[in-house]
XYZ file of C-alpha atoms in Angstrom:
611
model
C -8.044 14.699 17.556
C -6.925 13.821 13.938
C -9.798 13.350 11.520
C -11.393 10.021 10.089
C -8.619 8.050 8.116
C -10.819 8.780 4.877
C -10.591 12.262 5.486
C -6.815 11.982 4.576
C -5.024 12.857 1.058
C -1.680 11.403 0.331
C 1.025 14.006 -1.367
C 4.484 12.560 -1.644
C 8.334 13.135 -3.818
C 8.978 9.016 -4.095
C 10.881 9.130 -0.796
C 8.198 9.754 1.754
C 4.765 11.241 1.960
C 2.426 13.493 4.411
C -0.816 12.893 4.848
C -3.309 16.320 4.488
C -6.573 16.251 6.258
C -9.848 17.622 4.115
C -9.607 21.007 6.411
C -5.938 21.688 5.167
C -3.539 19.483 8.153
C -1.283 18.411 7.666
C -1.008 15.395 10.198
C 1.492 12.874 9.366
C 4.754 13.686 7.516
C 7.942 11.274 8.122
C 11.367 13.257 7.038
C 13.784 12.258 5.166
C 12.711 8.868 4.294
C 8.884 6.777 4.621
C 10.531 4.847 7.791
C 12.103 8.267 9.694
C 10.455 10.392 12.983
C 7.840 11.734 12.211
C 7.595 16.044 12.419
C 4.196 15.857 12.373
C 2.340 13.068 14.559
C -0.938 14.408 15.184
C -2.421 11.816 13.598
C -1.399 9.658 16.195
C -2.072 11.966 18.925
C -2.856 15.869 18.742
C -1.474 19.321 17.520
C 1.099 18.927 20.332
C 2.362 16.067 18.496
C 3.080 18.357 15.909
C 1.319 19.430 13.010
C 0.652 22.349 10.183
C -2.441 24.084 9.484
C -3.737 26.294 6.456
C -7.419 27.021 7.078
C -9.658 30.154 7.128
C -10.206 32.278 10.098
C -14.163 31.789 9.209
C -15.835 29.068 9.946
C -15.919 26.603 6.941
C -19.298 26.156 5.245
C -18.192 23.386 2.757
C -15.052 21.595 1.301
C -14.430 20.119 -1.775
C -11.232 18.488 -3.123
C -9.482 16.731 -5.530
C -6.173 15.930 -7.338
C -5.300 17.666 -11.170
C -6.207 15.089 -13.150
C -3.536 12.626 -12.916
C -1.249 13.869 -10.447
C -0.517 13.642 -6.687
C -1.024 17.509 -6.492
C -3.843 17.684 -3.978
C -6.453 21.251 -4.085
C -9.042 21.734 -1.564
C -11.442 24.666 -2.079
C -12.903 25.992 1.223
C -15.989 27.851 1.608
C -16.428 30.902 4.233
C -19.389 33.404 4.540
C -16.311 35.334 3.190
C -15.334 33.953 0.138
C -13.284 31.186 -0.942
C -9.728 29.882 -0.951
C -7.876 27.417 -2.778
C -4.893 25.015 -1.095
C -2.195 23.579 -3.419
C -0.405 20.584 -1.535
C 2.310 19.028 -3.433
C 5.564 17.413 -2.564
C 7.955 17.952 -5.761
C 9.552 14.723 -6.812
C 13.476 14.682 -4.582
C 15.422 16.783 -6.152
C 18.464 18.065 -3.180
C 16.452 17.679 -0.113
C 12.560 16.854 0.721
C 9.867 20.078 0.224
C 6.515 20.321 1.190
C 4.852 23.361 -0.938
C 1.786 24.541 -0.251
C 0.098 27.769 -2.188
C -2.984 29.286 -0.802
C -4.901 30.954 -3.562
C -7.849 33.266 -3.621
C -10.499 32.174 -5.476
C -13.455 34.372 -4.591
C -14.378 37.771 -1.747
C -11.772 38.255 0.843
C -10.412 35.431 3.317
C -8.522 35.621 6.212
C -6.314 32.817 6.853
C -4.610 31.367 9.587
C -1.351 29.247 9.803
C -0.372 26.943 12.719
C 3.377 25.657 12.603
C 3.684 23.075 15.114
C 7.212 20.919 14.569
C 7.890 18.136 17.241
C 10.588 15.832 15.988
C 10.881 12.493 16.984
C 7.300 11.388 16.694
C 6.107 14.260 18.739
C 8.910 13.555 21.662
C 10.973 16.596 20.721
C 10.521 20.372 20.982
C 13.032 22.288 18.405
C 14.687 25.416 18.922
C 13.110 28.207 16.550
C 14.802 30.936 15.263
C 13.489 33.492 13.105
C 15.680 33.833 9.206
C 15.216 36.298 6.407
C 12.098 35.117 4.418
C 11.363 32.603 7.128
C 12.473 30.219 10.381
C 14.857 27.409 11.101
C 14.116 24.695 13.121
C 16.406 22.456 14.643
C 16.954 19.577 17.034
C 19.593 16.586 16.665
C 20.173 15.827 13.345
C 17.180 17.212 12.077
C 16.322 20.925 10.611
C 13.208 22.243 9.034
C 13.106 25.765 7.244
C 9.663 27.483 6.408
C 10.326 29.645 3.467
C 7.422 32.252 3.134
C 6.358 36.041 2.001
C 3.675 35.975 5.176
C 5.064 37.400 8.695
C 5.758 34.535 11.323
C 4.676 34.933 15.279
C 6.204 32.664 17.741
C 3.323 31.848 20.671
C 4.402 29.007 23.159
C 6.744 27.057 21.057
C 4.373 26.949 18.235
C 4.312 29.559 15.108
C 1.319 31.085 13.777
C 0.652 33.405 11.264
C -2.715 35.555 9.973
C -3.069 37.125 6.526
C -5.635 37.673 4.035
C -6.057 36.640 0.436
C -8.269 38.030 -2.545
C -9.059 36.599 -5.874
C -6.331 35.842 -7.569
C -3.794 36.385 -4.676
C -1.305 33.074 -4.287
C 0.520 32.974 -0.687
C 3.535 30.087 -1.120
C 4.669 28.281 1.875
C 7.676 25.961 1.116
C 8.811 23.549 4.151
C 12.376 22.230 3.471
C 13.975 19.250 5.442
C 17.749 19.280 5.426
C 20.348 17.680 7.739
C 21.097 20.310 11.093
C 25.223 19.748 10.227
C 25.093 20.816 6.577
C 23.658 24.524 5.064
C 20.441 24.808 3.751
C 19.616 23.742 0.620
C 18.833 26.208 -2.360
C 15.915 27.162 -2.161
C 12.253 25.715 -4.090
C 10.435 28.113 -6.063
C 7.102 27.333 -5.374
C 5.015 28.114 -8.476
C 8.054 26.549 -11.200
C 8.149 23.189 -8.491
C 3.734 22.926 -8.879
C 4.480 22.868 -12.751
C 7.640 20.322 -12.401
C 5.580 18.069 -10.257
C 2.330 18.159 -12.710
C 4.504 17.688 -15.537
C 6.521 14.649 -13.615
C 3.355 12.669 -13.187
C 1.535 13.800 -16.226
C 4.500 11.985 -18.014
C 4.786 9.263 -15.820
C 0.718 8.165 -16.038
C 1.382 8.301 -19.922
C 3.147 4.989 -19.881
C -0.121 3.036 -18.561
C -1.092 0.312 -21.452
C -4.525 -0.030 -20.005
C -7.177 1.650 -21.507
C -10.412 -0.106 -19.921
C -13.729 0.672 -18.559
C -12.383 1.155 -15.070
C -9.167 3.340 -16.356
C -10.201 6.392 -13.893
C -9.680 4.402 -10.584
C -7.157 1.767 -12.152
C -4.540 5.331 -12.769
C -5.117 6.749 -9.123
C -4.481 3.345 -7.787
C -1.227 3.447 -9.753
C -0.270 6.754 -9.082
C -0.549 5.665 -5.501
C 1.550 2.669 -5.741
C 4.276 4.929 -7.332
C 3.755 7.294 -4.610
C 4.947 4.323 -2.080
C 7.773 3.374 -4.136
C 11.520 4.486 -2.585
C 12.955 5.963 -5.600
C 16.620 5.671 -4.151
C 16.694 1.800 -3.712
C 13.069 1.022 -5.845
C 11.714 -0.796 -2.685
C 7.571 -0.455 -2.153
C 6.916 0.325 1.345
C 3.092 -1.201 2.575
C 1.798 2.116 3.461
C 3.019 5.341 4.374
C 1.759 5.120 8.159
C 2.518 2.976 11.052
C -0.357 1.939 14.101
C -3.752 2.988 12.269
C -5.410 0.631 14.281
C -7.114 -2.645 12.404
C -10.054 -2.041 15.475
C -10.805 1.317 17.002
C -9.534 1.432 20.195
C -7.718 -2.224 19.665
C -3.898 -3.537 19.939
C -3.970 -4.623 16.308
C -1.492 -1.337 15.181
C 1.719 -2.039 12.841
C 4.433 -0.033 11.085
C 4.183 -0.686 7.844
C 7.060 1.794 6.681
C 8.897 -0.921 5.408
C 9.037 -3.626 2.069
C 7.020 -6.316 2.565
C 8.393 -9.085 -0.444
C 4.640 -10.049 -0.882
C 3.122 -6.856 -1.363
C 6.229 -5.444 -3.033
C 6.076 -8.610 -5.807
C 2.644 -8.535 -5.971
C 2.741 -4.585 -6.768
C 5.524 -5.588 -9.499
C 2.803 -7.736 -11.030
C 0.164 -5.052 -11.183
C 2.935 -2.365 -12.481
C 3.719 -4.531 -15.166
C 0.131 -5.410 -15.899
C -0.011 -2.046 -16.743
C 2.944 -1.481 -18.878
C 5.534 -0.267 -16.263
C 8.677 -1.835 -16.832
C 11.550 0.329 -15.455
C 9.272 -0.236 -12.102
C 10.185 -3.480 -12.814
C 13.828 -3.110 -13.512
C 14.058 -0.893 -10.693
C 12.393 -3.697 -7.943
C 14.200 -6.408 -9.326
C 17.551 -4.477 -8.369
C 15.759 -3.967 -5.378
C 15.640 -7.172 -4.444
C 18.583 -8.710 -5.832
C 20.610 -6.177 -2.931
C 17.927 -6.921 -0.176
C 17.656 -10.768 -0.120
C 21.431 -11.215 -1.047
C 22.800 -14.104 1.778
C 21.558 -17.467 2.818
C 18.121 -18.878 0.845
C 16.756 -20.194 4.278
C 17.525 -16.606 6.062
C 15.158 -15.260 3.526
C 13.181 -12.545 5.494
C 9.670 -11.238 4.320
C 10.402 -8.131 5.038
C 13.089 -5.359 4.454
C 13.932 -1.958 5.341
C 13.439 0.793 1.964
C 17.417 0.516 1.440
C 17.363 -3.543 2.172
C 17.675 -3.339 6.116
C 17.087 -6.482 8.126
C 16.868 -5.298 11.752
C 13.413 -3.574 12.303
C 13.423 -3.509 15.629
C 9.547 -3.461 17.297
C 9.283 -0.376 19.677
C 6.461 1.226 21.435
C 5.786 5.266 21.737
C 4.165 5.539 25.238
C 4.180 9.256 24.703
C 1.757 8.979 21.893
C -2.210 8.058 22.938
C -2.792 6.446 19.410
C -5.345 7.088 16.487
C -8.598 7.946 18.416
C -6.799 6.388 21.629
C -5.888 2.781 19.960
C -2.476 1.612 21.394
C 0.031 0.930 21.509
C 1.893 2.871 18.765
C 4.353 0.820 17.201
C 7.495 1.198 15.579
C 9.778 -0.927 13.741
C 8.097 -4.848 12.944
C 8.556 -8.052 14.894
C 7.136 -10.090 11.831
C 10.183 -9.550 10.246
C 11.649 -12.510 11.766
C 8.466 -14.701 10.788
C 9.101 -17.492 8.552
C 6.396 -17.556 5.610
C 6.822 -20.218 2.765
C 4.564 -18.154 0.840
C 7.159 -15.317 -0.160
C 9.652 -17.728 -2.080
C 6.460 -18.234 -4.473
C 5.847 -14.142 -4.794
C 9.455 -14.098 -5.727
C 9.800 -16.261 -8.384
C 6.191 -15.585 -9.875
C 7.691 -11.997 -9.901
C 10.841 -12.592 -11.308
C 8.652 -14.854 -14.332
C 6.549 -12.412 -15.092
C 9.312 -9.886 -15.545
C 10.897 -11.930 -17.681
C 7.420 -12.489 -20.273
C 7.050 -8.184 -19.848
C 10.569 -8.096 -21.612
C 12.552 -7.157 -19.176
C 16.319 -8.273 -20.398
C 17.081 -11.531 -18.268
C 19.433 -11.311 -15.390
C 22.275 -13.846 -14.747
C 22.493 -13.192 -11.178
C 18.627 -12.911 -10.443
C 18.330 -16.470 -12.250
C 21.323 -17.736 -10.308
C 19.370 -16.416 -6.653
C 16.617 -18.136 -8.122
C 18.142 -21.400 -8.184
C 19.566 -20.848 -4.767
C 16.206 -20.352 -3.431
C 14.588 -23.310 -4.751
C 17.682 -25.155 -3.779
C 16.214 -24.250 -0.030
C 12.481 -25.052 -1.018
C 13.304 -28.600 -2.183
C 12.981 -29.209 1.468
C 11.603 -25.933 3.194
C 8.186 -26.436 1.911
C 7.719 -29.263 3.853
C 8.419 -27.442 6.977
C 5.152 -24.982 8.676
C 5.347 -21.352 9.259
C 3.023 -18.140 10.186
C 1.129 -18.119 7.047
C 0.514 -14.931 5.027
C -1.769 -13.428 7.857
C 1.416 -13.045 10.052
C -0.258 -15.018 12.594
C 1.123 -14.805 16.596
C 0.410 -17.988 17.415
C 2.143 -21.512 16.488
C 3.064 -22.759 13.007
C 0.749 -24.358 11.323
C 0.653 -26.276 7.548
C -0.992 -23.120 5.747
C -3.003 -24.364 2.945
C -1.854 -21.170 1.102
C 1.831 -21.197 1.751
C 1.838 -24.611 0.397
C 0.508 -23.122 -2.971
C 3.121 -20.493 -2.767
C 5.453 -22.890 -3.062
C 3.520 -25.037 -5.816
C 4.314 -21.568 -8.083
C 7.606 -21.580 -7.153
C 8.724 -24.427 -8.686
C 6.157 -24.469 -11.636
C 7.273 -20.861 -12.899
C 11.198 -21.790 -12.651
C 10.187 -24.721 -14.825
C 8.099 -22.205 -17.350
C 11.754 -20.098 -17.326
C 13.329 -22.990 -18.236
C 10.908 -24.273 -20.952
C 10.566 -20.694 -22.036
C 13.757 -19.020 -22.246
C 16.259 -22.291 -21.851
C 18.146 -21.671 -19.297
C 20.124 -24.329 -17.370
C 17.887 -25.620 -14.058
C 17.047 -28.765 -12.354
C 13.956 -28.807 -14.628
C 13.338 -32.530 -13.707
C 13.531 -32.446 -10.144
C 11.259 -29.035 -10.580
C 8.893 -30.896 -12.175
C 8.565 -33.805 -9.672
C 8.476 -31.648 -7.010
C 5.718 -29.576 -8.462
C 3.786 -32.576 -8.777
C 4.036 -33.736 -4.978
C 3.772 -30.292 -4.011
C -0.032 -30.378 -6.293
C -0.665 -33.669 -5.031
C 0.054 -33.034 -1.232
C -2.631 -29.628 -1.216
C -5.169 -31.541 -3.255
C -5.243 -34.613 -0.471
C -4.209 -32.439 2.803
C -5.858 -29.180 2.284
C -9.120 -30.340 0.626
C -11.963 -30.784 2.889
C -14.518 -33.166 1.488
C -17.029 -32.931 3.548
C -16.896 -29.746 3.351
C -16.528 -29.942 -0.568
C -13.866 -27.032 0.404
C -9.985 -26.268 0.781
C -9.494 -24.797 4.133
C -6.973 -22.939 6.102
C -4.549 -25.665 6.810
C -4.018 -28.951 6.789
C -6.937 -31.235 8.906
C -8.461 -27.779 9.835
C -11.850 -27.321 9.444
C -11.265 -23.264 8.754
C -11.595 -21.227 5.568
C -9.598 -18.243 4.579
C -9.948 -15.907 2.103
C -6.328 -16.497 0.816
C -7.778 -19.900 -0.774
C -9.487 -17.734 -3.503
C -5.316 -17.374 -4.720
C -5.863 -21.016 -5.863
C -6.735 -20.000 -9.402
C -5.280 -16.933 -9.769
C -2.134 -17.939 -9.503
C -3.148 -20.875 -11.715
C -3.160 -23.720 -9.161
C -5.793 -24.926 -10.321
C -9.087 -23.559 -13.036
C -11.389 -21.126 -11.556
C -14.010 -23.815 -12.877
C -12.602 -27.165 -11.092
C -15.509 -28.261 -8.949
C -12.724 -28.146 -6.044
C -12.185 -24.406 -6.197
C -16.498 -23.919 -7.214
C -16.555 -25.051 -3.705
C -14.435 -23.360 -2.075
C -15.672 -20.062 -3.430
C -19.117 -21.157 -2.466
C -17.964 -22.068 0.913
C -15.949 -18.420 1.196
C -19.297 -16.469 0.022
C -21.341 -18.675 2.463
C -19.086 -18.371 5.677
C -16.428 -15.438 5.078
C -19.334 -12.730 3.860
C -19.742 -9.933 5.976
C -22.085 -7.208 4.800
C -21.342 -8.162 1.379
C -17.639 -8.022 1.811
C -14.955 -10.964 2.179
C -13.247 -11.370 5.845
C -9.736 -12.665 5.957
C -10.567 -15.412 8.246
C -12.491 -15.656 11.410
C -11.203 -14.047 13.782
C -13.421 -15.119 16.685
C -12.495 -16.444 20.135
C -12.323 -20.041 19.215
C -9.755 -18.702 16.349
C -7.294 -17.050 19.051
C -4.901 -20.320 19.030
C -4.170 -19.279 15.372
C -3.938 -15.840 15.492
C -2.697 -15.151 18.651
C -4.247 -12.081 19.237
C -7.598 -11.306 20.737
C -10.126 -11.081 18.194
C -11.577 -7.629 16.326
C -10.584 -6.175 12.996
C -12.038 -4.545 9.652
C -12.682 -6.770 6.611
C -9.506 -6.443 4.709
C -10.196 -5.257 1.778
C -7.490 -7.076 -0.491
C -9.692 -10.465 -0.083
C -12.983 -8.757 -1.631
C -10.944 -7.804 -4.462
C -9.734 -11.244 -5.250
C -13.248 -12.675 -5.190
C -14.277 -10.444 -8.086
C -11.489 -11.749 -9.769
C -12.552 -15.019 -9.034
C -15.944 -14.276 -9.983
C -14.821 -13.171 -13.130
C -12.467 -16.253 -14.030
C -16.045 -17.837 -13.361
C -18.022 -16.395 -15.550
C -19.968 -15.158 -13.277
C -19.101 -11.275 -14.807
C -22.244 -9.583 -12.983
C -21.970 -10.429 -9.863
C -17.827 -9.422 -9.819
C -18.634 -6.226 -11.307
C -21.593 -5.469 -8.902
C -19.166 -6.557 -6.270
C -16.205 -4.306 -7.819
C -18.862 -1.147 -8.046
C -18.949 -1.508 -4.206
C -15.736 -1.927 -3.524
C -14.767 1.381 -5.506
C -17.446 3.506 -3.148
C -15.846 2.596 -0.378
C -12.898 5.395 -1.728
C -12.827 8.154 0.141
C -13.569 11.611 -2.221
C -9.736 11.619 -3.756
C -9.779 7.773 -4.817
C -7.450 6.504 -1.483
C -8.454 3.333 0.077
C -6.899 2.057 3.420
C -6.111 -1.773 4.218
C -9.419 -2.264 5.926
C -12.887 -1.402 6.191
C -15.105 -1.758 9.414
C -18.410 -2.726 7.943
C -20.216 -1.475 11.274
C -18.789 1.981 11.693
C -18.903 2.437 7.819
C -15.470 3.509 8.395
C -11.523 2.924 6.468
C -9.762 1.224 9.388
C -5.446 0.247 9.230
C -2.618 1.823 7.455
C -3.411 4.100 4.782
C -3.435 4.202 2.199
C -2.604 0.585 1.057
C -0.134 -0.743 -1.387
C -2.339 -4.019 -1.010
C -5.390 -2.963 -1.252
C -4.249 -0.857 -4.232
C -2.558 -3.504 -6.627
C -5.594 -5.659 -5.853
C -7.805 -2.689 -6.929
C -5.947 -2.423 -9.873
C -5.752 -6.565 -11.195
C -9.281 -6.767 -10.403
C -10.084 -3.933 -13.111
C -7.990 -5.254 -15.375
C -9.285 -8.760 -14.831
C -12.928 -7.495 -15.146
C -12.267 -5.600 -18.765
C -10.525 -9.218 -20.038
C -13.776 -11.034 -18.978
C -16.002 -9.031 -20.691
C -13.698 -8.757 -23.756
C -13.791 -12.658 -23.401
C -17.705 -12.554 -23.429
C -18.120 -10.184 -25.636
C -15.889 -12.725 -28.372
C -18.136 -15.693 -27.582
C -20.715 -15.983 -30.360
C -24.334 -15.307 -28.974
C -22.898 -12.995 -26.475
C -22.362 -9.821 -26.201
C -20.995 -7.501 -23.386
C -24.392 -6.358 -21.912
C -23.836 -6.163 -18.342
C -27.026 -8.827 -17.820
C -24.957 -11.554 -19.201
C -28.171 -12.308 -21.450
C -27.279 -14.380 -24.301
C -28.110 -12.361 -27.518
C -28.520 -14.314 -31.867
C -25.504 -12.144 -33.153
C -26.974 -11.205 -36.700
């Protein structure tokens, strides 16, 4: 049985990632790209799904690990009445073909360790044919070929490969695993101790570039680190999470791929990346997108393959039992053909703020701009699935509607700002009935509240976007309600719940109901909070959010507030750009408060006679 999602590290080379358990599995590792079979499925089923091991013959007495400082190099010291060993798990960033490297090193007495080499291609469906090489073995089926490169003598036992050797202090054992297509020779091969100082050195370099120097800098640079992890160097396109069909519920149906670019969480990680001082991220996306949504405004999809691919067709493993035996394991994404208002806003807010980080202005990413709002004039009008991806029918989503408020209003800031030629009039007008039509429609008075959508009684947590994307003040009595009205309903333990999803909810969602708070929507309400004011209570809120982290800083897309579990794909690109604009909101608010006279930045929020 894999371990608990938390127990996971990420390692990755900006083209896909594996996932390495706290007891040295590896358990999940997609080859060549983020959206390819998996080698090694065990985290979706067992060892026979295939999987690699690096763990003391001894039983382990403790574990500890951690990543050098700011890098994606992963070391977990294991204990043993024996001694004690050191793993180094790293993924170099691509160079000629993909390499996992790890180094066992012997830190203290004398440890016997064992090796298990299980490689099932094809998400665990396929069994290669081994064959034993100088300095290692070959592995091939179809199209696919792994070679394990190491000093340490290789036994085949019923189609698996194990191996038993001992290490004393000081001793390093490398292991290099080497993807390559079965048709072409192997690539040159990765020296394993010059690729662990290449990779430090990479992201060493790379976390350099972050502007943000805060209180919360420590968590704000893994999240980052992660994000760049999930970025597709090749193309620049963000994938959602590394994983596919970590379940939302243990033991529930609510399991997606999300291998692929969603345009929401893609933009919205642009944002945070730029927040930060990123710009060739930036540069990078933006060419990203310009290739991906290329075609007809109203065939806008929101969501793309990592090289721009449209067709994601939604399959399901039967072969494969699921995380802790939730099914069924998808692949590929039906929501792709969903129609969501909301992206068109993401877009444009994206392509804005790019613009005001300095990124050099693009002729053709203004001129896709215009062609999209050409389609809003009259697509906003029209419902769709919401930014929950709902199964059931369209609705008016309160949300979406705002989405498409921003639209408009930023390509009337790029024309006011930078001059360009637009229908700045018509932009305007239409901002204004857009405004107008979410202030009458999605505003419950009676419940002094907006709500879900329009003449719905419902809240959702994607209301508390209402003044961060500037909507409307965090201090208009209209959105003081609604984030009274979230807090009083939407709580749950303390955190913030997407929605309801309750029986009485299923004609919306279209699924039966059961899921983790999502974690994303706790996040916004500190930065709500904050906007507020009310600086305390976001940072007391922001504190908890942060120990939710598992032990290397990784945080999935949900959390089940019974189990006291992560729950859903992990980790999160969502979860982590939220992570990272709430910290940076948080250190603005108390710079803010510390500015105001008779204030200072106590964490009380006491009002202090400056002297």
């Amino acid at each position: 049985m894999a371990e608990r999602i938390e127990d996971y590290g990420l390692i990755g080379d900006l083209q896909t990632a594996a996932l390495v358990s706290r007891h040295g599995c590896v358990d999940w590792l997609c080859l060549p790209r983020f959206d390819s079979g998996a080698c090694f499925a065990a985290l979706l089923g067992d060892e026979e799904h295939g999987q690699w091991s690096l763990a003391p013959a001894a039983p382990i007495t403790a574990a500890r690990r951690g990543y050098r400082q700011d890098t994606l190099v992963l070391e977990t010291e294991l204990d043993t009445e024996d001694g004690t060993v050191r793993l180094i798990d790293f993924m170099p960033p691509r160079g000629e073909a993909p390499d996992v490297v790890r180094i066992v090193e012997g830190v203290a007495g004398r440890v016997t360790m064992r090796m298990g080499l299980t490689i099932r291609f094809d998400y665990g469906a396929i069994v290669p044919w081994v064959r034993r090489r100088e300095e290692g073995l070959l592995a091939i089926a179809g199209p696919d070929a792994l070679f394990l490169a190491t000093p340490v003598e290789l036994e085949g036992r019923n189609f698996h490969t194990v191996a038993e050797f001992d290490v004393g202090p000081g001793d390093r054992v490398p292991f290099v695993l080497t993807w390559y297509p079965s048709n072409r020779p192997p690539p040159e091969r990765v020296d394993a101790e010059q690729a662990l100082v290449d990779t430090e050195s990479f992201w060493r370099d790379w976390v350099t570039s972050c502007a943000h120097s805060g209180r919360f800098r420590e968590p704000l640079v893994r999240s980052l680190v992660t994000l760049k992890a999930l970025t597709y160097a090749p193309t620049g396109g963000i994938v959602a999470a590394p994983t596919t069909s970590l379940p939302e519920l243990l033991g529930g149906v609510r399991n997606w791929d999300y291998r692929f670019c969603w345009l929401r969480d893609a933009t919205l990680t642009l944002l945070s990346l730029v927040r930060a001082g990123y710009d060739d991220e930036a540069r990078t996306w933006r060419d990203w997108l310009m290739r991906a949504i290329a075609g007809l405004p109203g065939e806008l999809q929101i969501m793309y393959g990592i090289a721009g691919e449209r067709r994601l067709t939604e399959l399901e493993l039967d072969w494969l039992p699921g995380y802790e035996g939730s099914r069924p394991v998808r692949i590929g994404n039906a929501a792709c053909t969903q129609h969501q208002l909301d992206v068109y806003g993401e877009v444009i807010d994206a392509l804005y703020h790019a613009r005001r980080s300095g990124l050099e202005p693009s002729e053709d990413a203004w001129a896709m701009t215009r062609k999209l709002l050409e389609w809003l004039e009259d697509g906003w009008r029209e419902p769709d699935e919401g930014i929950w991806e709902v199964r059931g029918p369209r609705r008016h989503f309160t949300h979406s509607k705002v989405m498409a408020w921003v639209a408009f209003d930023r390509a009337v800031r790029i024309v006011e700002e930078d001059g360009v030629d637009g229908s700045v009039d018509r932009w305007r007008a239409l901002r204004d009935e857009v405004h107008a039509e979410v202030c009458r429609e999605g505003f419950d008075p009676e419940l002094g509240a907006f709500t879900q959508s329009y003449g719905s009684p419902r809240l959702d947590a994607s209301l508390l976007m209402i003044p961060l994307v500037g909507f409307l003040p965090a201090d208009d009595p209209r959105v003081v309600g609604t984030v009274a009205a979230i807090e009083r309903e939407l709580l749950q333990d303390g955190f913030v719940q997407r929605y309801r999803a309750d029986p009485e909810n299923v004609e919306v969602d279209g699924l039966p109901p059961g899921e983790g708070t999502f974690l994303p929507c706790s996040f916004w309400l500190v930065q709500v909070l904050a906007l507020q004011g009310r600086l305390a209570e976001a940072e007391a809120l922001f504190e908890r959010l942060l120990a939710l982290r598992n032990d290397v800083g990784l945080l999935s897309e949900e959390y089940d507030t019974v189990g006291g579990r992560l729950v859903g794909n992990f980790p999160q690109a969502f979860t982590h750009l939220a992570l990272v604009d709430a910290a940076i909101t948080l250190d603005e608010g108390w710079c803010r408060r510390a500015a105001l006279p008779g204030r200072d930045d106590s964490r009380s929020g006491a009002v202090q006679v400056p002297r």
